[in-house]
XYZ file of C-alpha atoms in Angstrom:
755
model
C -77.994 62.729 10.864
C -80.601 63.440 13.863
C -83.266 64.271 11.072
C -82.722 60.626 10.072
C -82.570 59.091 13.249
C -85.731 61.057 14.400
C -87.409 60.030 11.160
C -86.454 56.345 12.325
C -88.441 56.701 15.363
C -91.303 57.299 13.609
C -91.277 54.393 11.853
C -93.687 51.854 12.705
C -92.169 48.025 14.019
C -93.001 46.542 10.656
C -91.124 49.183 8.472
C -88.036 49.055 10.744
C -88.013 45.258 10.393
C -87.665 45.587 6.843
C -85.077 48.174 6.541
C -82.964 45.947 9.134
C -83.138 43.360 6.622
C -81.916 45.471 3.933
C -79.050 46.308 6.165
C -78.267 43.054 6.851
C -78.243 41.701 3.063
C -75.917 44.393 2.267
C -73.522 43.982 5.061
C -73.766 40.232 3.916
C -72.793 41.231 0.336
C -70.231 43.450 1.581
C -68.427 40.585 3.480
C -68.589 38.216 0.638
C -66.986 40.931 -1.467
C -64.131 41.991 0.888
C -60.847 39.511 0.667
C -60.528 37.740 4.091
C -57.097 37.294 5.783
C -57.083 33.418 5.085
C -57.462 34.037 1.304
C -54.617 36.768 1.080
C -52.556 34.112 3.083
C -53.389 31.485 0.481
C -52.432 33.711 -2.400
C -49.136 34.543 -0.732
C -48.368 30.983 -0.073
C -48.927 30.077 -3.892
C -46.850 33.086 -4.835
C -43.987 31.819 -2.531
C -44.348 28.537 -4.049
C -44.040 29.811 -7.504
C -41.146 31.517 -6.626
C -39.289 28.039 -5.128
C -40.096 26.427 -8.181
C -39.110 29.307 -10.472
C -35.649 29.022 -8.296
C -35.218 25.604 -9.188
C -35.874 25.541 -12.508
C -33.587 28.281 -12.853
C -30.976 26.185 -11.488
C -31.565 22.917 -13.503
C -31.260 25.403 -16.341
C -27.483 25.555 -15.511
C -26.802 21.806 -15.157
C -23.888 20.922 -17.442
C -25.343 17.240 -18.352
C -29.193 18.060 -18.991
C -29.140 15.805 -21.883
C -29.238 12.864 -19.372
C -32.514 13.854 -17.774
C -34.819 12.641 -20.516
C -34.646 9.440 -18.676
C -33.459 10.916 -15.348
C -35.698 11.741 -12.176
C -34.923 15.307 -12.701
C -37.379 15.047 -15.826
C -40.145 15.297 -13.363
C -39.119 18.901 -12.849
C -41.517 21.058 -14.927
C -43.295 24.328 -14.844
C -46.558 22.291 -15.408
C -46.476 20.418 -12.293
C -46.516 21.384 -8.403
C -42.651 21.312 -7.141
C -44.098 19.324 -4.289
C -44.515 16.590 -6.938
C -41.235 16.809 -7.944
C -38.283 14.214 -7.579
C -36.282 15.038 -4.329
C -38.347 17.940 -3.148
C -40.459 17.497 -0.357
C -43.176 20.346 1.123
C -44.541 21.279 4.202
C -48.150 21.365 5.312
C -48.229 24.786 3.776
C -47.257 23.518 0.443
C -43.472 25.415 0.726
C -40.480 23.483 -0.105
C -38.810 21.982 3.543
C -36.530 19.357 1.955
C -34.555 19.055 -0.864
C -32.806 15.590 -1.157
C -30.779 15.010 -4.585
C -28.429 12.123 -3.295
C -26.243 10.668 -5.907
C -28.209 11.701 -9.204
C -25.079 12.932 -11.295
C -25.742 16.506 -11.007
C -22.704 19.070 -12.286
C -23.313 22.576 -11.732
C -22.392 25.185 -8.943
C -24.350 26.716 -6.874
C -23.480 30.066 -7.475
C -26.913 30.676 -9.234
C -29.002 28.596 -6.690
C -31.342 31.293 -4.886
C -30.982 30.237 -1.372
C -33.341 33.332 -0.688
C -36.022 31.909 -2.359
C -36.512 28.867 0.059
C -37.369 30.378 3.604
C -38.646 27.208 4.904
C -35.966 24.557 3.924
C -34.934 22.726 7.021
C -33.123 20.258 4.710
C -30.678 20.359 2.003
C -28.855 17.076 0.927
C -26.832 17.096 -2.242
C -24.363 14.503 -1.116
C -22.348 12.422 -3.933
C -22.830 14.592 -7.302
C -20.642 16.115 -9.233
C -21.064 19.609 -7.977
C -18.063 21.966 -8.042
C -17.219 25.675 -7.521
C -17.090 27.508 -4.408
C -19.867 27.205 -1.567
C -21.294 30.729 -1.985
C -21.664 32.843 1.201
C -25.413 33.474 0.561
C -26.369 30.025 1.546
C -26.810 31.622 4.869
C -30.131 32.882 3.830
C -31.420 29.684 4.784
C -32.129 30.828 8.277
C -34.221 27.782 8.962
C -31.931 24.884 7.858
C -31.048 22.182 10.286
C -29.334 19.529 7.845
C -26.394 20.640 5.328
C -24.869 17.558 3.332
C -22.639 18.789 0.590
C -20.095 15.931 0.986
C -18.507 13.739 -1.598
C -18.788 16.715 -4.418
C -15.988 18.988 -5.961
C -16.497 22.302 -4.057
C -13.194 24.122 -3.725
C -12.279 27.333 -2.132
C -12.708 28.260 1.839
C -15.528 27.508 3.916
C -17.761 30.874 4.027
C -17.574 32.413 7.583
C -21.560 33.288 6.698
C -22.032 29.480 7.759
C -21.848 30.634 11.172
C -25.269 32.458 10.990
C -27.068 29.178 10.155
C -27.760 29.063 13.825
C -30.608 26.052 13.810
C -28.078 23.498 12.224
C -27.692 20.477 13.757
C -25.885 18.471 11.457
C -23.277 19.959 8.566
C -21.287 17.747 6.369
C -18.499 19.043 3.898
C -16.819 15.455 3.660
C -14.901 14.403 0.621
C -14.299 18.081 -1.248
C -11.203 19.838 -2.050
C -12.081 22.766 0.439
C -9.253 24.648 1.789
C -8.334 27.511 4.356
C -9.070 27.301 7.754
C -12.144 26.311 9.836
C -14.089 29.520 10.209
C -14.381 30.541 14.017
C -17.639 31.473 13.192
C -18.652 27.899 13.764
C -18.969 28.521 17.379
C -22.470 30.039 16.900
C -23.712 26.799 15.854
C -24.391 25.953 19.297
C -27.343 23.033 18.410
C -24.722 21.529 16.167
C -24.548 17.357 16.841
C -22.795 16.524 14.044
C -19.739 18.138 12.225
C -17.812 16.717 9.435
C -14.958 18.355 7.408
C -12.897 15.592 6.876
C -11.211 14.440 3.444
C -10.651 17.854 2.432
C -7.520 20.136 2.383
C -8.236 22.273 5.181
C -5.303 23.551 7.139
C -4.410 26.191 9.987
C -5.168 25.552 13.731
C -8.412 23.523 15.223
C -10.178 26.659 16.352
C -10.436 27.141 19.833
C -13.984 27.979 19.657
C -14.954 24.437 18.668
C -14.878 24.259 22.228
C -18.273 26.111 22.514
C -19.986 23.488 20.577
C -21.063 21.527 23.958
C -24.056 19.717 21.928
C -21.564 17.674 19.596
C -21.916 14.177 19.621
C -19.510 13.702 16.157
C -16.300 15.645 15.139
C -14.653 14.739 12.438
C -11.679 16.281 10.859
C -9.761 13.528 9.368
C -7.874 13.526 6.154
C -7.039 17.114 5.818
C -3.841 19.560 6.576
C -4.823 20.545 9.859
C -1.617 21.650 11.986
C -0.893 22.631 15.925
C -1.717 21.083 19.200
C -5.287 19.300 19.829
C -6.884 22.233 21.639
C -7.723 21.229 25.100
C -11.176 22.901 24.742
C -12.450 19.637 22.944
C -12.388 18.558 26.542
C -15.462 20.646 27.017
C -17.298 18.556 24.387
C -18.743 16.062 26.957
C -21.006 14.651 24.517
C -18.712 13.463 21.928
C -19.092 9.680 21.076
C -16.885 10.104 17.869
C -13.428 11.977 17.617
C -11.543 11.504 14.615
C -8.672 14.030 13.927
C -6.520 11.391 12.226
C -4.394 11.994 8.878
C -3.508 15.583 9.436
C -0.350 17.308 10.552
C -1.125 17.658 14.398
C 1.808 17.852 16.691
C 2.208 18.020 20.541
C 1.198 15.554 23.249
C -2.672 14.327 23.643
C -4.070 16.598 26.225
C -5.264 15.159 29.503
C -8.620 16.735 28.530
C -9.698 14.038 26.586
C -9.760 11.896 29.548
C -13.229 13.750 30.320
C -14.681 12.640 27.268
C -16.089 9.435 29.054
C -18.886 9.068 26.345
C -16.305 8.472 23.314
C -16.953 5.575 21.699
C -14.384 6.192 18.485
C -11.098 7.828 18.925
C -8.811 8.326 15.775
C -5.602 10.491 16.184
C -3.650 8.034 13.896
C -0.936 9.570 11.426
C -0.050 12.681 12.795
C 3.003 14.129 14.596
C 2.097 13.642 18.129
C 4.694 13.008 20.949
C 4.936 11.773 24.420
C 3.284 9.315 26.259
C 0.045 7.415 25.762
C -1.863 9.106 28.754
C -2.990 6.466 31.469
C -6.148 8.335 31.546
C -7.501 7.016 28.250
C -8.238 3.771 30.429
C -10.956 5.419 31.915
C -12.724 5.866 28.425
C -14.461 2.499 28.942
C -16.940 2.758 26.227
C -14.288 3.099 23.530
C -15.064 0.317 20.675
C -11.830 1.867 18.295
C -8.840 3.447 19.736
C -6.518 4.516 16.822
C -2.962 6.142 17.980
C -1.251 5.084 14.993
C 1.563 6.262 12.917
C 2.529 8.933 15.245
C 6.231 9.791 17.692
C 4.594 8.362 20.595
C 6.904 7.063 23.021
C 7.052 5.015 26.472
C 5.683 1.979 27.513
C 1.775 1.123 26.651
C -0.017 1.786 29.803
C -1.445 -0.857 31.722
C -4.533 0.988 32.332
C -5.612 0.265 28.785
C -6.561 -3.252 29.787
C -9.722 -1.690 31.415
C -10.903 -0.737 27.823
C -12.939 -4.025 27.862
C -15.222 -2.744 25.130
C -12.553 -2.157 22.596
C -12.931 -4.273 19.241
C -10.244 -2.480 17.306
C -6.992 -1.369 18.765
C -4.030 0.317 16.592
C -0.926 1.744 18.004
C 1.498 0.804 14.811
C 4.070 2.820 13.688
C 5.376 4.656 16.912
C 8.333 4.675 19.232
C 6.425 2.610 21.906
C 8.854 0.810 23.999
C 9.197 -1.995 26.746
C 7.134 -4.882 27.301
C 3.192 -5.593 26.000
C 1.043 -5.312 29.183
C -0.498 -8.789 30.044
C -3.858 -6.622 31.106
C -4.311 -6.148 27.117
C -5.375 -9.695 27.942
C -8.362 -8.384 29.461
C -9.466 -7.128 26.154
C -12.009 -9.927 25.625
C -13.820 -8.516 22.800
C -10.921 -7.203 20.917
C -10.910 -8.285 17.045
C -7.980 -6.390 15.778
C -4.698 -5.772 17.770
C -2.224 -3.520 15.772
C 1.168 -2.955 17.706
C 3.635 -3.284 14.662
C 6.481 -0.986 13.736
C 7.853 -0.152 17.126
C 10.317 -1.186 19.932
C 8.668 -2.934 21.990
C 10.941 -5.768 23.767
C 10.018 -8.827 26.070
C 7.720 -11.765 25.088
C 4.287 -11.980 23.740
C 1.934 -11.960 26.897
C -0.013 -15.695 27.018
C -2.808 -13.809 27.912
C -2.805 -12.386 24.382
C -3.377 -16.315 23.027
C -6.223 -16.719 25.243
C -8.242 -13.523 23.564
C -11.025 -15.628 21.739
C -12.392 -12.778 19.584
C -9.067 -11.821 17.692
C -9.013 -11.623 14.416
C -6.114 -10.013 13.230
C -2.677 -9.778 14.910
C -0.183 -7.473 13.936
C 2.957 -7.405 16.378
C 5.873 -7.441 13.334
C 8.834 -4.959 13.370
C 9.598 -4.636 17.236
C 12.254 -6.407 19.221
C 9.995 -9.147 20.662
C 11.733 -12.123 22.094
C 10.682 -15.566 23.357
C 8.029 -18.112 22.014
C 4.821 -17.438 20.239
C 1.839 -17.839 22.382
C 0.883 -21.544 22.045
C -2.946 -20.954 22.171
C -2.795 -18.044 19.797
C -5.921 -19.314 17.687
C -7.693 -20.747 20.757
C -10.690 -18.746 19.466
C -10.890 -20.416 16.188
C -11.837 -16.786 14.282
C -7.815 -16.063 13.495
C -7.314 -14.598 9.947
C -4.494 -12.340 10.256
C -1.369 -13.217 12.063
C 2.145 -11.113 11.573
C 5.170 -11.336 13.673
C 8.102 -10.925 11.424
C 11.079 -9.011 11.892
C 11.599 -9.565 15.362
C 13.725 -12.277 17.537
C 11.156 -14.816 18.036
C 12.062 -18.113 19.213
C 10.839 -21.543 19.553
C 8.737 -23.703 17.249
C 5.410 -22.951 15.497
C 2.449 -23.174 17.919
C 0.621 -26.081 17.621
C -2.503 -24.169 17.588
C -1.898 -22.891 14.388
C -1.812 -26.026 12.766
C -5.443 -26.188 13.317
C -6.092 -22.601 12.386
C -7.883 -23.145 9.449
C -9.387 -19.563 9.373
C -6.073 -18.112 8.339
C -5.919 -16.120 5.276
C -1.884 -14.262 5.953
C 0.717 -15.489 7.865
C 3.853 -13.873 8.096
C 6.673 -15.252 10.560
C 9.477 -14.314 8.542
C 12.688 -13.014 9.859
C 12.822 -14.654 13.147
C 14.696 -17.473 14.439
C 11.831 -19.950 14.739
C 13.044 -23.491 15.054
C 10.855 -26.841 14.473
C 9.723 -29.142 11.690
C 7.690 -27.400 8.955
C 6.418 -31.084 7.838
C 4.546 -31.149 11.343
C 3.611 -27.613 12.563
C 1.468 -26.554 9.537
C -1.761 -28.066 8.817
C -4.747 -27.067 6.451
C -5.630 -23.915 5.455
C -8.278 -23.187 2.788
C -8.730 -19.570 3.057
C -4.860 -18.950 3.114
C -3.769 -16.310 0.399
C -0.062 -15.307 1.608
C 2.230 -17.288 3.952
C 6.024 -16.157 4.570
C 8.265 -18.099 6.741
C 11.513 -17.276 5.009
C 14.577 -16.148 7.175
C 14.234 -18.391 10.191
C 15.811 -22.150 11.295
C 13.067 -24.226 10.366
C 13.531 -27.614 8.829
C 11.686 -30.657 7.709
C 10.470 -31.814 4.104
C 7.523 -30.529 1.994
C 6.134 -33.879 0.718
C 3.791 -34.077 3.494
C 1.892 -30.927 2.808
C -1.780 -31.293 1.458
C -1.036 -29.234 -1.145
C -4.343 -29.315 -2.921
C -6.055 -28.107 0.326
C -4.247 -24.799 -0.168
C -6.581 -24.087 -2.712
C -6.221 -19.843 -2.167
C -2.685 -19.680 -1.879
C -1.220 -17.074 -3.953
C 2.104 -16.732 -2.307
C 4.628 -18.872 -0.406
C 7.735 -17.829 0.557
C 9.966 -20.449 2.614
C 13.308 -18.906 1.982
C 16.859 -19.017 3.790
C 15.986 -21.968 6.088
C 17.263 -25.513 6.574
C 14.341 -27.514 4.475
C 15.483 -30.529 3.178
C 13.944 -33.338 0.723
C 12.675 -32.761 -2.788
C 10.115 -30.279 -4.162
C 7.386 -32.494 -4.187
C 5.392 -32.702 -7.620
C 2.169 -31.998 -5.430
C 2.867 -28.548 -5.479
C 1.371 -28.232 -8.829
C -2.023 -29.003 -7.269
C -2.183 -25.383 -5.372
C -4.127 -24.396 -8.315
C -3.883 -20.410 -7.210
C -0.130 -20.158 -6.248
C 1.220 -17.177 -8.342
C 4.840 -16.640 -6.522
C 6.782 -19.475 -5.030
C 10.241 -18.755 -3.298
C 11.829 -21.845 -2.045
C 15.589 -20.165 -2.316
C 18.662 -21.049 -0.117
C 17.665 -23.991 1.352
C 18.760 -27.613 1.304
C 16.433 -28.871 -1.175
C 17.723 -31.650 -3.523
C 16.786 -33.911 -6.397
C 14.936 -32.386 -9.894
C 12.865 -29.423 -10.648
C 9.446 -31.169 -10.927
C 7.912 -30.559 -14.170
C 4.239 -30.213 -12.493
C 5.253 -26.750 -11.843
C 4.113 -25.954 -15.046
C 0.887 -26.337 -13.858
C 0.718 -23.310 -11.944
C 0.318 -19.883 -13.285
C 3.402 -18.354 -11.475
C 4.717 -15.376 -12.069
C 7.674 -15.554 -9.714
C 9.695 -18.553 -9.468
C 12.799 -18.718 -6.942
C 14.518 -22.237 -6.479
C 18.278 -20.449 -6.402
C 20.723 -21.431 -3.589
C 19.503 -25.340 -3.212
C 21.504 -28.378 -4.231
C 19.056 -29.057 -6.961
C 20.251 -31.038 -10.188
C 19.511 -32.651 -13.305
C 17.860 -30.989 -16.438
C 15.805 -28.090 -16.549
C 12.171 -29.504 -17.400
C 10.959 -27.927 -20.846
C 7.473 -27.829 -19.611
C 8.694 -24.505 -17.588
C 7.940 -23.154 -21.097
C 4.355 -23.522 -20.294
C 4.487 -21.015 -17.430
C 3.366 -17.902 -19.590
C 2.440 -15.894 -16.991
C 6.109 -15.809 -15.085
C 7.933 -12.600 -15.144
C 10.713 -13.861 -13.048
C 12.841 -17.041 -12.594
C 15.635 -17.462 -10.562
C 17.292 -21.198 -10.526
C 21.066 -19.741 -9.938
C 23.600 -21.322 -7.589
C 22.188 -25.396 -8.102
C 23.837 -28.364 -9.886
C 21.875 -28.000 -12.821
C 23.637 -29.583 -15.839
C 21.785 -29.518 -18.617
C 21.113 -27.431 -21.401
C 18.640 -24.695 -21.582
C 15.387 -25.462 -23.183
C 14.546 -23.754 -25.836
C 11.101 -23.838 -24.408
C 11.826 -20.784 -22.196
C 11.327 -18.869 -24.823
C 7.553 -19.350 -24.745
C 7.576 -17.318 -21.198
C 6.601 -14.334 -22.942
C 6.173 -11.921 -20.055
C 9.702 -13.012 -18.747
C 11.564 -9.696 -17.506
C 14.471 -11.812 -15.228
C 16.048 -15.120 -15.826
C 18.797 -15.818 -13.471
C 20.560 -19.582 -14.362
C 23.955 -18.649 -13.031
C 26.101 -20.667 -10.954
C 25.151 -24.003 -12.296
C 26.764 -26.315 -14.515
C 24.720 -25.463 -17.789
C 26.155 -26.573 -21.025
C 25.413 -25.207 -24.494
C 24.120 -21.900 -25.550
C 21.334 -19.129 -24.772
C 18.973 -20.631 -26.948
C 18.024 -18.126 -29.783
C 14.000 -18.568 -28.637
C 15.435 -16.169 -25.660
C 16.929 -13.633 -27.915
C 13.470 -13.577 -30.148
C 11.828 -12.804 -26.653
C 13.857 -9.878 -25.844
C 13.455 -8.482 -29.581
C 9.414 -8.573 -28.863
C 9.762 -7.301 -25.788
C 11.515 -4.420 -26.752
C 9.331 -3.794 -29.929
C 6.345 -4.002 -27.544
C 7.341 -1.463 -24.570
C 10.324 0.229 -26.161
C 12.218 0.210 -23.081
C 11.771 -2.806 -21.203
C 14.272 -5.568 -21.486
C 14.797 -9.082 -20.319
C 17.817 -9.333 -18.176
C 19.494 -12.809 -18.678
C 22.093 -13.902 -16.072
C 23.522 -17.263 -17.673
C 27.091 -16.847 -17.695
C 28.582 -16.927 -13.851
C 27.278 -14.609 -11.174
C 24.859 -11.666 -10.639
C 27.752 -9.323 -10.177
C 28.929 -10.389 -13.554
C 25.492 -10.567 -15.018
C 25.107 -9.709 -18.869
C 21.849 -8.953 -21.016
C 21.255 -10.963 -23.670
C 20.890 -8.001 -25.586
C 24.097 -6.758 -24.770
C 25.955 -9.968 -25.859
C 24.531 -9.319 -29.396
C 25.296 -5.984 -29.575
C 28.993 -6.714 -28.645
C 29.668 -9.484 -30.923
C 27.660 -7.678 -33.734
C 25.280 -10.791 -33.755
C 28.036 -13.489 -33.302
C 30.183 -12.208 -36.081
C 33.122 -14.119 -36.522
C 35.728 -11.150 -35.823
C 34.848 -11.471 -32.258
C 35.395 -15.184 -32.238
C 38.582 -16.141 -30.071
C 38.257 -20.076 -30.258
C 36.066 -23.145 -30.654
C 35.528 -26.082 -28.577
C 33.324 -29.251 -28.193
C 30.378 -26.800 -27.246
C 30.889 -24.512 -29.452
C 32.304 -21.211 -30.519
C 33.839 -18.865 -27.606
C 33.326 -14.922 -28.215
C 35.039 -12.287 -26.195
C 32.506 -9.609 -24.360
C 33.779 -6.990 -22.667
C 32.657 -3.779 -20.880
C 34.149 -1.264 -22.651
C 37.451 -0.112 -20.474
C 38.842 3.178 -21.840
C 42.451 2.070 -21.082
C 42.870 -1.153 -22.145
C 44.591 -4.297 -20.382
C 47.141 -3.863 -17.606
C 49.700 -5.219 -20.211
C 49.330 -2.371 -22.616
C 49.838 0.196 -20.455
C 53.076 -1.333 -18.561
C 54.391 -1.724 -22.096
C 53.797 1.752 -22.992
C 56.635 4.247 -21.493
C 54.431 7.243 -21.385
C 51.290 5.100 -20.049
C 53.524 4.058 -17.651
C 54.342 7.053 -15.989
C 50.669 8.129 -15.538
C 50.567 4.909 -13.329
C 51.762 6.337 -9.786
C 52.140 4.215 -6.713
C 48.947 5.141 -5.558
C 47.342 3.907 -8.695
C 49.212 0.610 -8.474
C 47.938 -0.378 -5.343
C 44.788 0.350 -6.232
C 45.057 -2.257 -9.240
C 46.730 -4.758 -6.645
C 43.428 -4.333 -4.525
C 40.945 -4.331 -7.395
C 42.279 -7.983 -8.510
C 42.524 -9.165 -4.801
C 38.910 -8.008 -4.255
C 37.707 -10.032 -7.529
C 39.540 -13.048 -6.459
C 38.083 -12.902 -3.353
C 34.434 -12.580 -4.839
C 35.232 -15.429 -7.049
C 36.416 -17.582 -4.222
C 34.268 -16.712 -1.387
C 31.403 -15.480 -2.601
C 30.357 -17.458 -5.352
C 28.576 -20.512 -5.400
C 30.284 -22.691 -6.403
C 33.861 -20.902 -6.111
C 34.936 -19.900 -9.747
C 38.771 -20.447 -10.333
C 40.152 -18.013 -13.086
C 43.106 -20.140 -13.913
C 45.034 -17.386 -16.184
C 45.022 -14.303 -14.449
C 47.757 -12.412 -16.410
C 48.537 -8.655 -17.422
C 46.516 -9.028 -20.279
C 43.284 -10.006 -18.494
C 43.223 -7.327 -16.261
C 41.113 -4.339 -17.644
C 41.756 -1.144 -16.266
C 39.039 2.091 -16.638
C 39.923 5.803 -16.716
C 40.268 5.805 -12.987
C 42.546 2.731 -13.097
C 39.694 0.715 -11.665
C 40.690 -3.194 -12.148
C 38.363 -5.803 -13.736
C 39.105 -9.276 -14.353
C 38.429 -10.521 -17.914
C 38.673 -13.767 -20.192
C 37.027 -16.490 -18.194
C 37.577 -19.034 -21.084
C 39.520 -21.291 -19.107
C 37.899 -20.732 -15.813
C 36.652 -23.725 -13.903
C 33.811 -24.004 -11.174
C 34.890 -26.019 -8.102
C 32.487 -28.879 -7.000
C 30.719 -28.097 -3.491
C 32.797 -28.685 -0.715
C 35.651 -29.302 -2.662
C 38.960 -27.576 -1.975
C 40.755 -29.280 -4.965
C 39.725 -30.065 -8.081
C 41.443 -31.777 -11.210
C 41.802 -31.033 -14.768
C 43.000 -32.869 -17.667
C 44.785 -30.323 -19.514
C 47.476 -27.342 -18.509
C 45.231 -23.606 -19.125
C 46.661 -20.310 -18.702
C 49.558 -18.322 -19.515
C 52.974 -19.668 -19.556
C 54.995 -17.854 -16.917
C 51.949 -17.086 -14.824
C 50.485 -20.674 -14.432
C 51.666 -22.348 -11.023
C 53.526 -25.352 -10.988
C 50.559 -27.309 -9.278
C 48.754 -26.934 -12.546
C 51.509 -27.755 -15.229
C 52.806 -30.478 -13.436
C 49.912 -31.818 -11.630
C 46.794 -30.859 -13.251
C 45.000 -29.522 -10.174
C 43.313 -26.726 -9.252
C 42.956 -25.149 -6.079
C 42.693 -21.393 -4.490
C 46.437 -21.911 -3.648
C 47.665 -22.386 -7.054
C 46.309 -18.922 -8.171
C 48.518 -17.089 -5.465
C 51.445 -17.553 -8.059
C 49.396 -15.726 -10.887
C 48.324 -12.890 -8.248
C 52.025 -12.609 -6.919
C 53.237 -12.138 -10.791
C 50.556 -9.302 -10.981
C 51.868 -7.471 -7.528
C 55.440 -7.614 -9.014
C 54.110 -6.328 -12.632
C 52.313 -3.396 -10.768
C 54.759 -2.510 -8.064
C 58.026 -2.727 -9.786
C 57.753 -1.850 -13.502
């Protein structure tokens, strides 16, 4: 080495320069051939990308609906192209996959073979709205850089792996709408960067972990629609950045913790449909940013705090189905932005504050099923945007507010089961959007002829039953084109049934309990959608038109307690047979004789008379033949029992009293509960039938008569009944009254108690 060095010193300068040039050239060649650190990193990146692509293609091969992908975006996933060009795949600047977004692409597979460890740079995984299923793999925790994870709207089941707690960079986590069960992992306490946590619409159970209170960055927490139980943890009060807290539709119990009053940033609070008890905390009035407050369907009690009137940002306020008492505080009127007020299903009392009538933004008002009294606010529709108003099942009095007459925005109006008065002809107006109206069970009067029926274009249901409405049913009713259900029962309507009803597409028509007379319009047979027809308890006096047999969807027909003549048309019998053939177990119920309590199906009449065989004929008259049709009574008639010494021995004192009470009950029903009343005219021991338990039932109504409305006495042109049982008034004077039946009834008592 030393010799070489001294030999260099002996060289001339020109020789030294040439040797230096050679050295530089050699070094340059070596540098070109030697691999640099940058080229090494490029090669490593290329290998990593190949590993990511291979992992995705391996998972794609497990998809159960691959045949769809020939014309599907996933057809771009191919080994011949870079994964950065594939559908739903997004790469970072180094060419590594950073984002996988496959939303609503119909994927059906599990994640068991998904190699999460192959994606060291993945920050976002969004697989929502697919058909993925199976458990969520614990090795998903290998995505150490993940900040966004959305597996919602799939079919994942099993428990949430606790390893999720190691994804400490997560800012958004959603497992919404799956079938996950088990408890919420306590390891979630490690997710301190989490801003949004959505576990709603699963089958999760157990308590809310106290550790949730450590997620101080949370702005959204949604556990809705699970089976979570226990109290609301006080630690939730530490989540002072929350703007959305949804714990509804679980099994939470206990009081609403006072710590919720610390969440001053809350915009939406949903604690509905749980088992929460106690009073509504007044401090909720401090949450002045609230837009939605849902406390409905719990067991909350006490008064509505007046402090809630400070929530001036509220648009939706729901307290329905609780046990709240006391008055509605007038301060609620301060909620000027409120669109929906739902306080139904409580025990609220007092009057409806007039301040509510001054709330111009209200679209929905639900106050039904309370014990409210007084009149309705006069300006209930002052804002001109009210669509739904329900205050049924209260004790409200007074007229329908005039403001409702001009409330053309109404779509649903339910004020039934109150004590409202007034003239229905004047209090209701033009409602082009009205779909459902029920004013039944009030004290309304007036007539229907003044209504602009043609303007009720969207009306599908109209119920005005059990009021004092009078006048005729106007023919203009047929101009309400979408009317499906019409109930005018138990009023004072008179006149004929308008044939124009046949222009409607009714499935239910109830006109029973009025003073309608005349014939049944044959055009009713054009109601091809009709399922329920009740015309009972009127003064109809024609025969039953054959055209009713055209109502092929008819399930129930009640024509009882009228003055109809003739027979049940055979077309109705054909209708029964057709219905039985098509459904196998669905029968048309025909109430065509007396009352609902004595209802016979047409089918049972056919069976009992063996298709009206002459063997069952017991007589004939000007209107046709008379047949006996009985429910089978095992002991036969009272006469047959009393005439048989052995059978009479079984009839002890207790049973004889039971028979007398049974006859008395039947008479009371016919005389006082039927409309019009029925006079049997032939109460004898032959027409009292007994079952195995000696329960008595009256039979043989062949000579019975209907008393005209409001008549206490009716005449007859001939004596009818069994001699020895008939009262003298019938035999000698040919008049009917309830008193003349006492004679027959006393005869029965004498037979029962003496023989």
